[in-house]
Amino acid sequence: MNPLLRVHELGVRFHMRRSEVVAVDGVSFEARKGETVGIVGESGSGKTTLTGAVLGRVPISCGQVVFRGEDVTHATPRRRRELTAELQPVYQDPFSSLNPARTIGQTLEEPLLVHTRLPAGRRRTRVEAALEQVGLSGRDLDRLPREFSGGQRQRIAIARALVAEPSLIVLDEAVSALDLSVQAQILNLLLRLQADLGLTYLFISHDLDVIRHVSHTTVVMRRGQVVEAGPTAEIVTCPASEYTRRLLDSTLVPDPELQAARRGRVI
Amino acid sequence: MRRLELLIPAAVLTLVVLAVLFAPLLAPHQPLEQNLDDVLGSPSAQHWFGTDSLGRDILSRILYGGRVSLSGAAIALAVFVALGVPLGLWAGFTSGPADRTITWLADLLLALPTVIILLVVLAVFKDNEVVTMVALGVTGSTSMIRVVRGATKAVRGQVFVVSAEGAGLNQWHILRRHVLPHVRGPITVQATFFAATAVLVETSLGFLGLGVQAPRPTWGNLVGESIQQIQPAPWFLLITGGVVALVALCVGLVGDAIRDMTATEPDLPSPSRPARARPGTASTSPSSGVLALENVTVCHGGVTPLVTDVSFALRAGEVVGLVGESGCGKSMTARAALGLLPDGVELVSGVVRVDGADVAALSSAARRRLLGRLIGYVPQDPVPSLDPSFTVGSQLAEVVATEPGLSRAEVRERCADLLRRVRVPDVPRVLASYPHQISGGMAQRVNIALAMALRPRILIADEPTTALDVTVQAEILDLLRTLAAEQDLAVLLVTHDWGVVADLCERAVVMYAGEVVEISPVATLFARPSHPYTRALLRADLRGSTPFSQLPTIPGVVPAAGAWAYGCRFADRCVLAADECRAAPVPLRSTPDGVARCVRSDELQKAEVR
Ligand SMILES: Nc1ncnc2c1ncn2[C@@H]1O[C@H](COP(=O)(O)OP(=O)(O)O)[C@@H](O)[C@H]1O
Ligand code: SF4
Ligand SMILES: [Mg+2]
């Protein structure tokens, strides 16, 4: 079966005054429908730039992005806008990714205004349905973001992505700012939505533990390049690269004795 | 207070503008009506502001003159806004050729002297007031372009704008709905300041005999005339100059008031950087710990409790974790310990002891002086916590220099030494860097250096590694561990990461709904938690989970401050809850090596129920 998304030898360069920054360098991976590709790496490793390129928000210097068999590397702006219905992002910060001055209903309606010609009543039904899918209720439509907790706001951000009925959601550090118990709730929600709706996720995180929990395949990035990629279970149990091993060793375990023993291993 | 600062000048301006607007109705005389029998008459019932050298009524001339001067200023202002705002928005929003072209043009315009441009325009267009004011608006618009461009760029970087773009919204929509509302403040401020300038420039031109010519009055030529009559009629200048000055002043005050109202308040004043503090000495008395909170209760607005009856102590050299979900009162407790509660929040009862001295009892000024010397504070977001417009070196020096009697060389050496102690590898480079030029991990080292600058006994760190990469987190945790051990520093570490607790802390204080629910040594806490909340929170940790499985969560949410149950505050979410839990407030009880606030601790230990 063809993958839903194929990224092939992708390169992104930024031209600065005198120098050139290679933010993404020859990155390839595939995302199959209904599965999750985890992209893990430290800050500056090019994760955000990579997702920007996939979403068409960052100009691609070389390589290809193929979505549903269509080469969208240099899609026209009009085609791009159509594609945004299929490719939806969810960002890290549930506090600033929602416009504080607009009600939840207004925010969630925006994708529908752009991508559809639904009448107001039908838009409202869709928005309410999306809110219910993420465990909120239609009663929340007229409230402002500040009236919600961090976890609820992230649910709203996920609902906003769902409204357009996308096939692929790019989650850029989507659970990184959340409390443990809330993180668990959001991860449960994402896994459930994936099972119910057959969603494909591109899951960006600096947290290898989160990636291990949600990803079928994992891409480890460093300085714009892929360090290693493969089935998640293999990568977290027997990493091929020294760098991945170091990442694994740096993760903390919630067990004082084990953690004390591990501490010495990190260089 | 703030409202008056806006209302008074705004009211004065409105009166002046209305008077000028209705000059034909209000003016007691015709502006050109001469009376050579009554020249340079002093203010009287007939002529409130006196008469000029041709016996014309000065009040009437000022009212009519204002029509020329104020409409001139209004034209300049209109051009200034109409040109500056769209160009600024455009440049700020579309980085690229448009931005470069607009910035280049603005720079070019800025380089040309305004006065010369205006003189040339006046000469070419034969004193045409409208054209001159348009020219003034055009030359002035460079400042509006720059400000709007900068503000737009800043807003554009905000994640909510980025997400709006991600939703496929068109740029016009984003500009109008998401960007414009956030740059309205700077635009208004810029416009008012320019309006004041425009009034002054218009009058200066009239004063120089340029622009609209006598006998038609303008404020400028009135001031010009009055200066010639300063000997026989000093009030003439006082009145004409006074009106112009009053209007310019009021416009400026309105601008100031708006700027103050739209300026954002800093979130948490960093106690590690007290304003030019003098060294203070806390009276010390022997006590259990270097930092001790005793029955601390913190309320908002005097009524809503945020934190109740919190007690715990830190020994020198000990690292204690303060754990719990968001909204449980961890940061408020840390702030209470720092003596830096936000506005409207106060310590209503309890004691905070540093080295045995009750610091909560000190006046806020005295406490602020002690902060930084006794307690250092490490923030969560390393980069935004540093001031972007100063180098690391100057920010460190600012704090170090609060210690009196240090020469500049000594200050510099002390700064370098601080950075070496937090294991910054390339000290000279980092000292000379601006915050945005260093990595997050490096910035956090700088924050720790700042917190350590005045050699405090205690370090309070609020989620210090949450924003960092794992490998960097490991380094920062190592650094904190070393500082605690080598310098006998007591560290209170606010965190929601059990991994951090396991790695660094000896004991943990678990908070729920504004109160301490458990204090235990970490070994006990992880192996046999004494409170159901601790256990539930430990289980929600995905480390050790089966991939793709639904994780155990805690049902419900943390109750809002003050909306706590009468009995056990955790009862609504607790799997072990029983009637006895809800009957009465649950006190803290001793456990073998700590305390826990649960009536069914024993059941918890016995039954491994879910
Ligand atoms: N607009 C830009 N201009 C120049 N360099 C950039 C830009 N965006 C990102 N970079 C650089 O690209 C690299 C990768 O950054 P990024 O994609 O943000 O990584 P991550 O998401 O993993 O933090 C970094 O070196 C960063 O400095
Ligand atoms: S007192 Fe009762 S409700 Fe509260 S934590 Fe203990 S068992 Fe649960
Ligand atoms: Mg990133």
mmCIF file of C-alpha atoms and ligand atoms in Angstrom, chain B residues 531-532 568 570-571 574 576-578 581 586 597-600, ligand 2:
data_model
loop_
_atom_site.group_PDB
_atom_site.id
_atom_site.type_symbol
_atom_site.label_atom_id
_atom_site.label_comp_id
_atom_site.label_asym_id
_atom_site.label_seq_id
_atom_site.Cartn_x
_atom_site.Cartn_y
_atom_site.Cartn_z
ATOM 1 C CA HIS B 531 -1.434 9.247 49.744
ATOM 2 C CA PRO B 532 -3.757 8.080 46.950
ATOM 3 C CA CYS B 568 -10.798 15.493 51.928
ATOM 4 C CA PHE B 570 -9.149 14.772 46.800
ATOM 5 C CA ALA B 571 -12.266 12.734 47.581
ATOM 6 C CA CYS B 574 -9.981 9.252 44.767
ATOM 7 C CA LEU B 576 -10.432 4.863 47.876
ATOM 8 C CA ALA B 577 -12.908 7.564 48.881
ATOM 9 C CA ALA B 578 -15.393 6.562 51.568
ATOM 10 C CA CYS B 581 -13.230 10.935 53.996
ATOM 11 C CA VAL B 586 -8.396 15.549 57.011
ATOM 12 C CA ARG B 597 -3.169 13.667 54.716
ATOM 13 C CA CYS B 598 -5.369 10.620 54.271
ATOM 14 C CA VAL B 599 -7.663 8.779 56.639
ATOM 15 C CA ARG B 600 -7.206 5.550 54.713
HETATM 16 S S1 SF4 C 2 -8.911 10.708 52.775
HETATM 17 FE FE1 SF4 C 2 -10.193 9.336 51.624
HETATM 18 S S2 SF4 C 2 -10.694 10.467 49.764
HETATM 19 FE FE2 SF4 C 2 -9.004 11.502 50.719
HETATM 20 S S3 SF4 C 2 -7.250 10.669 49.779
HETATM 21 FE FE3 SF4 C 2 -7.567 9.455 51.592
HETATM 22 S S4 SF4 C 2 -8.811 7.792 50.895
HETATM 23 FE FE4 SF4 C 2 -8.905 9.298 49.307
#
